[in-house]
Amino acid sequence: MSRESLRRRRADLRLAALATLVAALVALPAAAQSEPGAENRVVLRVNDRIVTLYEYQRAVAVQIRDIRNAPGLTDLRRQELLGEVGRMIMKALFEEQLILSRADQLAVAVDESDVEEQIRAMWERAGIENEEQFQDALAQQGMREQDFRDQMRKQLRSNIVRGREVAPRIDLADEDLRRFYRDNQERFAISERGRFEEVVILEGVVPADRMAPLASLARTRLVAGEAATDVAEGLGEGSTAVDVGWVTPGDLAPALDAVAWDLQSGDVAEAVPARGGLHVLKMLEREPASVQPFEDVRDAIEREERGRLFDEEYVLYMEELAEAAYIVERLPEEAVGYRPVAAPSLDADALGLLSRFGPDASVQPDAGAQDAEEPAAEETGDGPDA
């Protein structure tokens, strides 16, 4: 590959990496609308926040595209996922509005410098070097930069709420970490390992009737303490030395592995036929199986356990927000059942609770969402108490 081709290839990989990050953050392409103005019909209200049919449809369209293009899925699994798209997307939109509504109540604001810092961090993770590459990645997703920044701001506000209200619920003491360590010793086990070198008498280079005698001579010299490189050099053409290095059981070719672990430090195995010729293997060092000390893995255990407990608490937290929220639904048929509820949601069509958000009111997507940089409106008691 030429230097120019390599440069283009690296640039393409960088753009693909950012495009993946961008796509994971926000989906913008819109689906076709069924009738004029229908895209502004409100399908969900959570406290003072709304989701329009337009927002729902564009997210569904991108999700369908991603499922169809996802590698490694069986046809059956792909069809199963496609059948769940409506409920998956509505669930995600519902949870987003719940957490952002709470951010409104807590008057959580995000400065533009915070957004910029996050974008620059994304550039670094994806290997993006300049604005042009960033714009190319956005274009690949059919995305405007302002939409991207808006969604980044939403994500940051959500993260602040989770940090304030979910993280403090996690009580993780040192004894909890030690208990996890004791109960999961197999996860921290270190397999025995050995460091090997070998001399190989090469098949096809050395005459067949000379291979066994040369291998025997190589073993004698290795047992005497000579280094494999010196032995191979002394045997001449057709012999080569290999620094195998540190390996664990199962790493070597089966024929070599079968004899390797009967050796102790300094032992030399009998010649073994394997790929390439006759192998004379010597164990230089051997370390027994052990368990990583607690202090070496403490931080990793804490990260894992905090993540697990956070996920559990977050589910409970979102259930609490949903229970205290004012929710009105007018769902597309394929989104019905996106969340389990003990009682049906309010009938928006019958009560007219969404009429002021309807197409006749010229509502645009996200119009019900409070700007992140404005103070939160005074609470009315519809949502959970701050």
PDB file of N, CA, C and O in Angstrom, residues 23-53:
ATOM      1  N   ALA A  23     -23.385   8.761  15.621  1.00  0.00           N
ATOM      2  CA  ALA A  23     -24.625   8.009  15.439  1.00  0.00           C
ATOM      3  C   ALA A  23     -25.144   7.468  16.759  1.00  0.00           C
ATOM      4  O   ALA A  23     -26.348   7.371  16.978  1.00  0.00           O
ATOM      5  N   ALA A  24     -24.234   7.100  17.651  1.00  0.00           N
ATOM      6  CA  ALA A  24     -24.659   6.593  18.952  1.00  0.00           C
ATOM      7  C   ALA A  24     -25.261   7.685  19.815  1.00  0.00           C
ATOM      8  O   ALA A  24     -26.082   7.424  20.689  1.00  0.00           O
ATOM      9  N   LEU A  25     -24.862   8.937  19.574  1.00  0.00           N
ATOM     10  CA  LEU A  25     -25.354  10.033  20.393  1.00  0.00           C
ATOM     11  C   LEU A  25     -26.713  10.530  19.947  1.00  0.00           C
ATOM     12  O   LEU A  25     -27.586  10.820  20.755  1.00  0.00           O
ATOM     13  N   VAL A  26     -26.928  10.646  18.652  1.00  0.00           N
ATOM     14  CA  VAL A  26     -28.192  11.223  18.184  1.00  0.00           C
ATOM     15  C   VAL A  26     -28.495  10.737  16.777  1.00  0.00           C
ATOM     16  O   VAL A  26     -27.599  10.535  15.984  1.00  0.00           O
ATOM     17  N   ALA A  27     -29.775  10.528  16.483  1.00  0.00           N
ATOM     18  CA  ALA A  27     -30.205  10.111  15.147  1.00  0.00           C
ATOM     19  C   ALA A  27     -31.079  11.198  14.550  1.00  0.00           C
ATOM     20  O   ALA A  27     -32.086  11.562  15.129  1.00  0.00           O
ATOM     21  N   LEU A  28     -30.694  11.707  13.397  1.00  0.00           N
ATOM     22  CA  LEU A  28     -31.402  12.850  12.847  1.00  0.00           C
ATOM     23  C   LEU A  28     -32.240  12.618  11.598  1.00  0.00           C
ATOM     24  O   LEU A  28     -33.209  13.323  11.394  1.00  0.00           O
ATOM     25  N   PRO A  29     -31.899  11.685  10.687  1.00  0.00           N
ATOM     26  CA  PRO A  29     -32.679  11.599   9.453  1.00  0.00           C
ATOM     27  C   PRO A  29     -34.160  11.375   9.720  1.00  0.00           C
ATOM     28  O   PRO A  29     -34.528  10.580  10.570  1.00  0.00           O
ATOM     29  N   ALA A  30     -34.997  12.071   9.010  1.00  0.00           N
ATOM     30  CA  ALA A  30     -36.441  11.988   9.244  1.00  0.00           C
ATOM     31  C   ALA A  30     -37.089  10.993   8.300  1.00  0.00           C
ATOM     32  O   ALA A  30     -36.696  10.849   7.155  1.00  0.00           O
ATOM     33  N   ALA A  31     -38.106  10.327   8.791  1.00  0.00           N
ATOM     34  CA  ALA A  31     -38.892   9.430   7.938  1.00  0.00           C
ATOM     35  C   ALA A  31     -39.919  10.256   7.178  1.00  0.00           C
ATOM     36  O   ALA A  31     -40.234  11.388   7.529  1.00  0.00           O
ATOM     37  N   ALA A  32     -40.460   9.670   6.125  1.00  0.00           N
ATOM     38  CA  ALA A  32     -41.502  10.360   5.365  1.00  0.00           C
ATOM     39  C   ALA A  32     -42.749  10.523   6.216  1.00  0.00           C
ATOM     40  O   ALA A  32     -43.102   9.657   7.000  1.00  0.00           O
ATOM     41  N   GLN A  33     -43.429  11.671   6.069  1.00  0.00           N
ATOM     42  CA  GLN A  33     -44.656  11.908   6.825  1.00  0.00           C
ATOM     43  C   GLN A  33     -45.872  11.480   6.007  1.00  0.00           C
ATOM     44  O   GLN A  33     -45.870  11.507   4.793  1.00  0.00           O
ATOM     45  N   SER A  34     -46.909  11.109   6.727  1.00  0.00           N
ATOM     46  CA  SER A  34     -48.071  10.546   6.058  1.00  0.00           C
ATOM     47  C   SER A  34     -49.048  11.608   5.567  1.00  0.00           C
ATOM     48  O   SER A  34     -49.769  11.386   4.608  1.00  0.00           O
ATOM     49  N   GLU A  35     -49.102  12.770   6.222  1.00  0.00           N
ATOM     50  CA  GLU A  35     -50.025  13.815   5.800  1.00  0.00           C
ATOM     51  C   GLU A  35     -49.485  15.160   6.262  1.00  0.00           C
ATOM     52  O   GLU A  35     -48.716  15.227   7.211  1.00  0.00           O
ATOM     53  N   PRO A  36     -49.855  16.262   5.595  1.00  0.00           N
ATOM     54  CA  PRO A  36     -49.333  17.586   5.967  1.00  0.00           C
ATOM     55  C   PRO A  36     -49.641  17.899   7.416  1.00  0.00           C
ATOM     56  O   PRO A  36     -50.770  17.777   7.877  1.00  0.00           O
ATOM     57  N   GLY A  37     -48.616  18.314   8.167  1.00  0.00           N
ATOM     58  CA  GLY A  37     -48.806  18.698   9.557  1.00  0.00           C
ATOM     59  C   GLY A  37     -48.829  17.544  10.522  1.00  0.00           C
ATOM     60  O   GLY A  37     -48.731  17.744  11.723  1.00  0.00           O
ATOM     61  N   ALA A  38     -48.928  16.316  10.033  1.00  0.00           N
ATOM     62  CA  ALA A  38     -49.025  15.167  10.939  1.00  0.00           C
ATOM     63  C   ALA A  38     -47.757  14.978  11.746  1.00  0.00           C
ATOM     64  O   ALA A  38     -47.789  14.427  12.831  1.00  0.00           O
ATOM     65  N   GLU A  39     -46.610  15.439  11.202  1.00  0.00           N
ATOM     66  CA  GLU A  39     -45.357  15.230  11.914  1.00  0.00           C
ATOM     67  C   GLU A  39     -45.311  15.984  13.238  1.00  0.00           C
ATOM     68  O   GLU A  39     -44.511  15.678  14.102  1.00  0.00           O
ATOM     69  N   ASN A  40     -46.190  17.013  13.414  1.00  0.00           N
ATOM     70  CA  ASN A  40     -46.192  17.783  14.649  1.00  0.00           C
ATOM     71  C   ASN A  40     -47.194  17.266  15.658  1.00  0.00           C
ATOM     72  O   ASN A  40     -47.350  17.846  16.725  1.00  0.00           O
ATOM     73  N   ARG A  41     -47.894  16.192  15.345  1.00  0.00           N
ATOM     74  CA  ARG A  41     -48.835  15.634  16.316  1.00  0.00           C
ATOM     75  C   ARG A  41     -48.060  15.113  17.509  1.00  0.00           C
ATOM     76  O   ARG A  41     -47.075  14.412  17.391  1.00  0.00           O
ATOM     77  N   VAL A  42     -48.520  15.476  18.697  1.00  0.00           N
ATOM     78  CA  VAL A  42     -47.859  15.042  19.924  1.00  0.00           C
ATOM     79  C   VAL A  42     -48.268  13.614  20.241  1.00  0.00           C
ATOM     80  O   VAL A  42     -49.455  13.287  20.275  1.00  0.00           O
ATOM     81  N   VAL A  43     -47.288  12.760  20.469  1.00  0.00           N
ATOM     82  CA  VAL A  43     -47.581  11.364  20.790  1.00  0.00           C
ATOM     83  C   VAL A  43     -47.311  11.049  22.253  1.00  0.00           C
ATOM     84  O   VAL A  43     -47.778  10.033  22.761  1.00  0.00           O
ATOM     85  N   LEU A  44     -46.575  11.931  22.934  1.00  0.00           N
ATOM     86  CA  LEU A  44     -46.250  11.677  24.332  1.00  0.00           C
ATOM     87  C   LEU A  44     -45.990  12.992  25.046  1.00  0.00           C
ATOM     88  O   LEU A  44     -45.307  13.869  24.513  1.00  0.00           O
ATOM     89  N   ARG A  45     -46.581  13.116  26.240  1.00  0.00           N
ATOM     90  CA  ARG A  45     -46.270  14.242  27.107  1.00  0.00           C
ATOM     91  C   ARG A  45     -45.816  13.702  28.448  1.00  0.00           C
ATOM     92  O   ARG A  45     -46.465  12.836  29.035  1.00  0.00           O
ATOM     93  N   VAL A  46     -44.664  14.207  28.916  1.00  0.00           N
ATOM     94  CA  VAL A  46     -44.126  13.848  30.223  1.00  0.00           C
ATOM     95  C   VAL A  46     -43.904  15.147  30.980  1.00  0.00           C
ATOM     96  O   VAL A  46     -43.010  15.919  30.647  1.00  0.00           O
ATOM     97  N   ASN A  47     -44.762  15.401  31.971  1.00  0.00           N
ATOM     98  CA  ASN A  47     -44.760  16.688  32.662  1.00  0.00           C
ATOM     99  C   ASN A  47     -44.916  17.793  31.622  1.00  0.00           C
ATOM    100  O   ASN A  47     -45.877  17.793  30.873  1.00  0.00           O
ATOM    101  N   ASP A  48     -43.976  18.710  31.518  1.00  0.00           N
ATOM    102  CA  ASP A  48     -44.095  19.798  30.547  1.00  0.00           C
ATOM    103  C   ASP A  48     -43.310  19.544  29.268  1.00  0.00           C
ATOM    104  O   ASP A  48     -43.107  20.463  28.470  1.00  0.00           O
ATOM    105  N   ARG A  49     -42.866  18.329  29.057  1.00  0.00           N
ATOM    106  CA  ARG A  49     -42.093  17.995  27.866  1.00  0.00           C
ATOM    107  C   ARG A  49     -42.923  17.125  26.939  1.00  0.00           C
ATOM    108  O   ARG A  49     -43.724  16.316  27.391  1.00  0.00           O
ATOM    109  N   ILE A  50     -42.699  17.299  25.642  1.00  0.00           N
ATOM    110  CA  ILE A  50     -43.484  16.546  24.671  1.00  0.00           C
ATOM    111  C   ILE A  50     -42.572  15.846  23.668  1.00  0.00           C
ATOM    112  O   ILE A  50     -41.417  16.245  23.454  1.00  0.00           O
ATOM    113  N   VAL A  51     -43.109  14.807  23.052  1.00  0.00           N
ATOM    114  CA  VAL A  51     -42.479  14.119  21.939  1.00  0.00           C
ATOM    115  C   VAL A  51     -43.467  14.149  20.791  1.00  0.00           C
ATOM    116  O   VAL A  51     -44.632  13.773  20.954  1.00  0.00           O
ATOM    117  N   THR A  52     -43.001  14.599  19.626  1.00  0.00           N
ATOM    118  CA  THR A  52     -43.877  14.663  18.458  1.00  0.00           C
ATOM    119  C   THR A  52     -43.712  13.420  17.593  1.00  0.00           C
ATOM    120  O   THR A  52     -42.735  12.675  17.711  1.00  0.00           O
ATOM    121  N   LEU A  53     -44.660  13.242  16.715  1.00  0.00           N
ATOM    122  CA  LEU A  53     -44.590  12.135  15.775  1.00  0.00           C
ATOM    123  C   LEU A  53     -43.337  12.256  14.903  1.00  0.00           C
ATOM    124  O   LEU A  53     -42.713  11.255  14.559  1.00  0.00           O
TER     125      LEU A  53
END
